[in-house]
Coordinates of C-alpha atoms in Angstrom, one line a residue:
X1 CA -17.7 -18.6 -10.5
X2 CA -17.5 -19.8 -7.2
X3 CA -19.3 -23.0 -7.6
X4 CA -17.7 -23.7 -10.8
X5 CA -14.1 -23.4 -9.0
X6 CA -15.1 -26.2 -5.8
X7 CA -16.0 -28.5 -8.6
X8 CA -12.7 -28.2 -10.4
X9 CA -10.9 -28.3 -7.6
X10 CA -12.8 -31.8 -6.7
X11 CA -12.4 -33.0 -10.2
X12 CA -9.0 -31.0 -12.1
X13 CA -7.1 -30.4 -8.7
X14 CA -4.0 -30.7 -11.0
X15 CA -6.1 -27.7 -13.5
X16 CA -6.5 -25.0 -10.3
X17 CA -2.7 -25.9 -9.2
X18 CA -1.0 -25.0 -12.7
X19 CA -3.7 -21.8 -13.0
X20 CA -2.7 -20.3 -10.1
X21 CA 1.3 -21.1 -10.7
X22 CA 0.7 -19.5 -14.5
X23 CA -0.9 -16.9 -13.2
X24 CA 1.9 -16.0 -9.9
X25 CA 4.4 -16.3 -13.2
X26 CA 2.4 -13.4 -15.0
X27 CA 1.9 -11.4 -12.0
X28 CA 6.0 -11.5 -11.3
X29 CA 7.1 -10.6 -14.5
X30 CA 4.3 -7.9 -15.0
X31 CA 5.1 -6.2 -11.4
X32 CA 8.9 -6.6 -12.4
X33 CA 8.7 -5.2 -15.9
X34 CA 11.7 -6.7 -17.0
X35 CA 13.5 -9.4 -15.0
X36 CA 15.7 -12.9 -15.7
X37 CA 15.0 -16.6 -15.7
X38 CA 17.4 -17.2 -12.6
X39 CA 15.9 -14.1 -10.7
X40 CA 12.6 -15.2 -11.2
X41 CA 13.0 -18.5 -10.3
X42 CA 14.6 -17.5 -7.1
X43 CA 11.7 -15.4 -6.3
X44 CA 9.2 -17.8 -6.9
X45 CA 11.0 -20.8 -5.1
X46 CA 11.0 -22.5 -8.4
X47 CA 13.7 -24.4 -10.1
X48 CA 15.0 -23.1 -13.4
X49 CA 14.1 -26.3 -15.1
X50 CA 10.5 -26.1 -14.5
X51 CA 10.2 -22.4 -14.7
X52 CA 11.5 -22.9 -17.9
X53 CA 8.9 -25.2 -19.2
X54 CA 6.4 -22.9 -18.1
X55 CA 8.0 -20.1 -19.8
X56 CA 7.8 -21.7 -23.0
X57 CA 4.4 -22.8 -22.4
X58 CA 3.6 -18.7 -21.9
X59 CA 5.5 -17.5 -24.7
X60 CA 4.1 -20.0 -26.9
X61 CA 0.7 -18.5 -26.4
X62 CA 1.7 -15.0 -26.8
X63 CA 1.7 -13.7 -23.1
X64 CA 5.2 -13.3 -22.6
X65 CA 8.2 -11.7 -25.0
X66 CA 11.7 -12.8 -24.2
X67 CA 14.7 -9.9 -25.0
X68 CA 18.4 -10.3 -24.2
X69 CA 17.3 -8.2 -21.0
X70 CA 14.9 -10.8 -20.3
X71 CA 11.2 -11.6 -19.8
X72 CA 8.7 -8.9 -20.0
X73 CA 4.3 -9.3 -20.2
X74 CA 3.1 -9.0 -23.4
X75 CA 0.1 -6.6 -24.2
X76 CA -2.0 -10.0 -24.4
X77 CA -0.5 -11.4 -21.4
X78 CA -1.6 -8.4 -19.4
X79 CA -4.8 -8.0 -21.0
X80 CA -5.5 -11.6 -19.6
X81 CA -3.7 -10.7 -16.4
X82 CA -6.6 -7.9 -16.0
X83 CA -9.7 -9.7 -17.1
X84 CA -8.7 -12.8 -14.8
X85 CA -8.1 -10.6 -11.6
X86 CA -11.5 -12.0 -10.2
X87 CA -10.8 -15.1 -10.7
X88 CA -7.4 -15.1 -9.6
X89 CA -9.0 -13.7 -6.2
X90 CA -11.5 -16.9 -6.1
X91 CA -8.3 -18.7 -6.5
X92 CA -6.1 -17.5 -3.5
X93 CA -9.1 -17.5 -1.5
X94 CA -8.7 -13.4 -1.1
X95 CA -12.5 -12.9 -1.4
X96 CA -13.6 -14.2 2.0
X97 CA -10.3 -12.0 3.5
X98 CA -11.6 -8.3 1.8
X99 CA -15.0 -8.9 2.4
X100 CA -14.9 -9.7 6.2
X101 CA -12.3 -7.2 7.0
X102 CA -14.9 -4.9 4.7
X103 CA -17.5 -5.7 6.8
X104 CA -16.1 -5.8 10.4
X105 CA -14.9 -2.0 9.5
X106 CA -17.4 -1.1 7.6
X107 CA -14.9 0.1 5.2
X108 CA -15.5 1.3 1.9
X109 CA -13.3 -1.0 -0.3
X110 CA -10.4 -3.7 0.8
X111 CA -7.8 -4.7 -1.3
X112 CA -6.1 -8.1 -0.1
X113 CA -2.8 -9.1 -2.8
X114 CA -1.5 -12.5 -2.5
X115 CA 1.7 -13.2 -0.4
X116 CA 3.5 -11.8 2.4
X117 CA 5.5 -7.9 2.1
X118 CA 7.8 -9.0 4.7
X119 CA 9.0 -12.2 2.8
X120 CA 8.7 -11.3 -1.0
X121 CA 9.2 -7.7 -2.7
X122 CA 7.6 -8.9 -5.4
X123 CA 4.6 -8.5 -2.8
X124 CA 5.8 -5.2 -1.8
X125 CA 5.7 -3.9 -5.5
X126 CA 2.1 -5.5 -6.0
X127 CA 1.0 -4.2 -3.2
X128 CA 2.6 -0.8 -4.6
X129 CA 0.5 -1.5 -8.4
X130 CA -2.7 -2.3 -6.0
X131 CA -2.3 1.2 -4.0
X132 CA -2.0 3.3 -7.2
X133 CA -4.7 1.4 -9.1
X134 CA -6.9 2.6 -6.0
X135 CA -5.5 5.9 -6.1
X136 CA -6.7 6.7 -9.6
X137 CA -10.3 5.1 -9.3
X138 CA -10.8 7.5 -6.6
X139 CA -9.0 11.1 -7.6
X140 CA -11.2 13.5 -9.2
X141 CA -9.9 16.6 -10.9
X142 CA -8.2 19.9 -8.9
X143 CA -7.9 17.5 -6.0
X144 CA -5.0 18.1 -3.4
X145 CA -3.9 14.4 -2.3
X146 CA -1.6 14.0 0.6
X147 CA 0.8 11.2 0.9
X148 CA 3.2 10.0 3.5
X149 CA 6.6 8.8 3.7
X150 CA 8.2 5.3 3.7
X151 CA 8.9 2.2 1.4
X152 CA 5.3 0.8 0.5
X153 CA 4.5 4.7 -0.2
X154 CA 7.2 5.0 -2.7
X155 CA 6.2 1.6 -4.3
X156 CA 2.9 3.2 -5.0
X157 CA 4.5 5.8 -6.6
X158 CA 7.2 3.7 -8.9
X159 CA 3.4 2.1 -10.1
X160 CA 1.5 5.6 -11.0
X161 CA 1.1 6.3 -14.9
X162 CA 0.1 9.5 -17.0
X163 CA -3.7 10.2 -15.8
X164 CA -6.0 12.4 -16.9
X165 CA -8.1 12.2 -13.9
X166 CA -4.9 13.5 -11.8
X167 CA -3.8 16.5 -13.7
X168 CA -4.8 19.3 -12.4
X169 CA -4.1 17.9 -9.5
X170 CA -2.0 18.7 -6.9
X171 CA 0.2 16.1 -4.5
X172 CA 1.8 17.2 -1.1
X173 CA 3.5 15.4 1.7
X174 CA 1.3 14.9 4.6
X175 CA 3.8 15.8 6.8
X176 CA 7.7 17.0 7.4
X177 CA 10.7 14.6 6.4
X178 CA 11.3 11.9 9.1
X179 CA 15.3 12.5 8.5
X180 CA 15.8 8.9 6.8
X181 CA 16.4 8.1 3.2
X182 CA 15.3 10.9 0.8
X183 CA 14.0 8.5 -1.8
X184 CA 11.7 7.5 0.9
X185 CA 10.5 10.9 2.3
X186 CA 6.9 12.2 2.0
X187 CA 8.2 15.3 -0.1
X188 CA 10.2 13.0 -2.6
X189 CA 7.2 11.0 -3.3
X190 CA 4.7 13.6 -3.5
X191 CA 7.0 15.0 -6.4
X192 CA 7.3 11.9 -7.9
X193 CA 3.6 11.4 -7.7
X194 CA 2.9 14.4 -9.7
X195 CA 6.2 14.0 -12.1
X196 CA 4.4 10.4 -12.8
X197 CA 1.0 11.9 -13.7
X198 CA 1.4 15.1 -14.9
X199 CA -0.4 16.5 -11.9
X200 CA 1.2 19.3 -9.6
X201 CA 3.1 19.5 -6.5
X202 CA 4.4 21.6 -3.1
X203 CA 6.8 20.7 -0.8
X204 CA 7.9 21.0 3.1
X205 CA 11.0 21.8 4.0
X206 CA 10.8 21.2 7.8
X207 CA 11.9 17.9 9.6
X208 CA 8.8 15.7 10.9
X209 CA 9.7 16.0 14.8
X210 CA 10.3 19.4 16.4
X211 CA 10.3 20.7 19.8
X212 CA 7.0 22.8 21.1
X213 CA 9.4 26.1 20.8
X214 CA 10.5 25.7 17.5
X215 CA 7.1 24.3 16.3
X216 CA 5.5 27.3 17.4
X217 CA 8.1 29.7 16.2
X218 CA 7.9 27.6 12.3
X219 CA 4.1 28.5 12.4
X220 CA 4.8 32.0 12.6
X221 CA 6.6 32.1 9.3
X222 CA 4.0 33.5 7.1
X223 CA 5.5 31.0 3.8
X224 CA 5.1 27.8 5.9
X225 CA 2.2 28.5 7.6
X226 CA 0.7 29.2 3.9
X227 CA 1.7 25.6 2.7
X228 CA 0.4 24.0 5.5
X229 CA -2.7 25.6 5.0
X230 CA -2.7 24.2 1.6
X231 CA -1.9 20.8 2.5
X232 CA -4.7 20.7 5.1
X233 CA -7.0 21.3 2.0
X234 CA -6.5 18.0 1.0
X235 CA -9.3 15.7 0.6
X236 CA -7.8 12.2 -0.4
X237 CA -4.5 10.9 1.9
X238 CA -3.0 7.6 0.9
X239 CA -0.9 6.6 4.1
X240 CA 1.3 3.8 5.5
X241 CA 1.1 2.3 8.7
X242 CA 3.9 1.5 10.8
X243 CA 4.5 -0.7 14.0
X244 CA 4.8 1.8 17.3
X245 CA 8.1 0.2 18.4
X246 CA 9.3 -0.2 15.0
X247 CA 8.5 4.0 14.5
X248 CA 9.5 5.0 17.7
X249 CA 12.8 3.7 16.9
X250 CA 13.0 5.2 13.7
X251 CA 11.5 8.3 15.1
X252 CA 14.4 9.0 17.9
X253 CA 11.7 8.8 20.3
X254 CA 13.4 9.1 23.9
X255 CA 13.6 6.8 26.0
X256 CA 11.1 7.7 28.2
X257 CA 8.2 8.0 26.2
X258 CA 8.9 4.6 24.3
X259 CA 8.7 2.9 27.5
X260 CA 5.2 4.8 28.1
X261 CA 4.4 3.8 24.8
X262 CA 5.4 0.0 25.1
X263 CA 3.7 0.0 28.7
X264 CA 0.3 1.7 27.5
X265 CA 0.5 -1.1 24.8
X266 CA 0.8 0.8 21.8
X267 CA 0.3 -1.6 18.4
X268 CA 0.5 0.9 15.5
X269 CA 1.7 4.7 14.1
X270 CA 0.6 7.1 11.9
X271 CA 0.4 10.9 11.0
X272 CA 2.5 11.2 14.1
X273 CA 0.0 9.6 16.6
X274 CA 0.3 5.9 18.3
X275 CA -2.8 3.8 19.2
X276 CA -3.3 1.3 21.1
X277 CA -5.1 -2.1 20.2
X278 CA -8.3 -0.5 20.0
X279 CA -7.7 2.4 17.8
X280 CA -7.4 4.7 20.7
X281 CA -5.0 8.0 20.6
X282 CA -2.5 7.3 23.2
X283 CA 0.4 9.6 22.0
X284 CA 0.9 12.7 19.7
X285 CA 4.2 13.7 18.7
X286 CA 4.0 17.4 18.0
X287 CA 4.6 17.6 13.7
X288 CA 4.1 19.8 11.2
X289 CA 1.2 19.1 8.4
X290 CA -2.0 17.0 8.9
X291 CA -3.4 16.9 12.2
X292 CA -5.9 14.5 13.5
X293 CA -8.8 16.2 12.5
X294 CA -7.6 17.1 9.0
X295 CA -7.9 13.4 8.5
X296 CA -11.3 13.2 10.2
X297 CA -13.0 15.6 7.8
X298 CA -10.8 13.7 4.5
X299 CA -13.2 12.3 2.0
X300 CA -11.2 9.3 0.8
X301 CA -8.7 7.8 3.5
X302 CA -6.8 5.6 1.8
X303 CA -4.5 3.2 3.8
X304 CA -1.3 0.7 2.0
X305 CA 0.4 -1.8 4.3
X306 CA 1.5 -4.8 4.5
X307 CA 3.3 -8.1 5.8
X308 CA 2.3 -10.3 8.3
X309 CA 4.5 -8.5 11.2
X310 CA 2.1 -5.6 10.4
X311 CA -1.6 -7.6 10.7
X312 CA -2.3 -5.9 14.2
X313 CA -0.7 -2.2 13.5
X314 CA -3.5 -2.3 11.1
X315 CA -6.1 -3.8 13.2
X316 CA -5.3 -1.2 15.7
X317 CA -5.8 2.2 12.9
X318 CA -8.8 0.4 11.5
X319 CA -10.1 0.1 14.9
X320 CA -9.4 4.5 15.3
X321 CA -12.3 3.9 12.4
X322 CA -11.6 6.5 10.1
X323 CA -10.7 4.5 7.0
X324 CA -12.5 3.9 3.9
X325 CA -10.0 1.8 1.6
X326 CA -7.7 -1.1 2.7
X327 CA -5.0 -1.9 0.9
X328 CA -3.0 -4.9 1.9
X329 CA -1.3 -8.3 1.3
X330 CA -2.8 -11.4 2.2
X331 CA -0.6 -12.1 5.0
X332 CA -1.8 -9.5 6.9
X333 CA -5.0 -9.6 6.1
X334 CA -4.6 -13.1 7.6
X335 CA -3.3 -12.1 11.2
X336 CA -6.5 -9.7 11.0
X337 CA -8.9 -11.9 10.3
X338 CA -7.5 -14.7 12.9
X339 CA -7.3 -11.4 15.4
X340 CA -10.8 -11.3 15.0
X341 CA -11.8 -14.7 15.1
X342 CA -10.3 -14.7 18.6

């Protein structure tokens, strides 16, 4: 497939260039279910008048449907859309990104979308389709799957369907509520999780940061300490990953410790624990739910991030080396790559 692209690219350079801006048409409209000419075009950078060409061109063939809603995939648009997701990864050169951040890791499976989560939420929702997609090739029955908090998490959510693979299945957050919005807490996507696939759910009631008194004193209560020892049976966690600063902010961490934090160089945040650049533990903040080890023993580690502002967090808690699937966009996957090349 490979070979056959170069020489198209040689000899129908125009060919590849109207593939690939076909194909990022599909792809918008499929990860936006329904969405306008004019919103479209401004997502894609494009000017109505060509979109619109290109639009006929698409419904012409059968791949798109046009309501007075707007533009949604057709079944044979997203059947095409699925057969040519190989391809389309020959095409945005995403190949050569997975399999050297595969091998450099020695991870289990990467997942590199096209464009950049900081720029484009269409990104952030592909990124979202990609996660759950990965999510359901890995969940067997009667697992318990832990998930954390935060926007890319709740993407991956909005993308989960009806599974039977996941019912009987049971989702809970990996940790307590970070205090910010409640459509992006760990316990609100866990439910939604399970509401999305017929599986199961249990929540936790307790905020994410607590003082060594009152975590101490939580453990004692015999219903909490029994849901914490469910959650720690999970076996699958699917995870963001956040910038140190960036969570330490969010986080209320005090003053002092962010500057201990910025001074010991810390890149990246997750489960409660910052690492430096290579993948060392240099902080814990004391939380309720998965501990370090829980994650250690986990037999699918599944991490979803994004954007190029993100490329080294991720280096950094690929570097702790207890991943087995990457999930990201091909911005950061770039800033890896060029992190390692240097």
């Amino acid at each position: 497939m490979k070979e056959i692209l170069n020489i198209q690219k040689q000899l129908l350079p125009d060919l590849i260039d109207t593939m690939k801006k076909r194909y990022t048409i599909l792809q918008h409209i499929m990860v936006s279910g329904v969405v306008g000419r004019r919103t479209l075009a401004g997502s894609l950078n494009m000017t109505e008048r060509v979109l619109r060409g290109e639009v006929d061109f698409l419904k012409a063939q059968g791949l798109l449907e046009i309501e007075s809603s707007g533009m949604r995939i057709s079944d044979s648009g997203r059947h095409l859309l699925e057969s040519m997701e190989p391809l389309a990864k020959e095409l945005f050169g995403l190949n050569e990104l997975e399999e050297r951040i595969r091998l450099h890791f020695g991870l289990k499976q990467v997942v590199v979308v096209p464009g950049d989560s900081d720029v484009s939420s269409h990104t952030k929702k592909e990124l979202g389709r990609a996660g759950a997609a990965v999510l359901r090739k890995y969940v067997a029955h009667n697992e318990v799957i832990a998930v954390t908090g935060g926007s890319t998490m709740a993407e991956v959510a909005y993308h989960l369907t009806s599974s039977t693979s996941l019912k009987g299945s049971w989702f809970v957050p990996a940790r307590g509520g970070l205090g910010e919005s409640v459509e992006l807490q760990a316990n609100t996507i866990a439910s939604t999780m399970a509401k999305k696939t017929g599986a199961s759910y249990r929540l936790l009631h307790v905020p994410d940061h607590l003082g060594e008194e009152a975590y101490q004193s939580l453990m004692q209560d015999a219903t909490i300490s029994e849901i914490i020892d469910f959650i720690r049976r999970a076996r699958i966690v699917i995870h963001g990953i956040g910038e140190a600063m960036v969570m330490a902010r969010r986080r209320k961490v005090d003053e002092a410790t962010t500057a201990s934090l910025r001074a010991d160089g810390a890149y990246a945040e997750a489960f409660g624990y910052y690492f430096d650049r290579k993948g060392e533990i240099l902080h814990k903040m004391p939380t309720v739910g998965l501990r370090i080890e829980d994650i250690q023993q986990m037999d699918r580690v599944i991490g979803v991030a994004g954007g190029k502002s993100k490329g080294e967090a991720i280096a950094s808690i690929l570097q702790f080396g207890h991943e087995d699937i990457l999930v990201t966009d091909e911005a950061a996957a770039t800033e890896i790559v060029n992190m390692l090349s240097s």
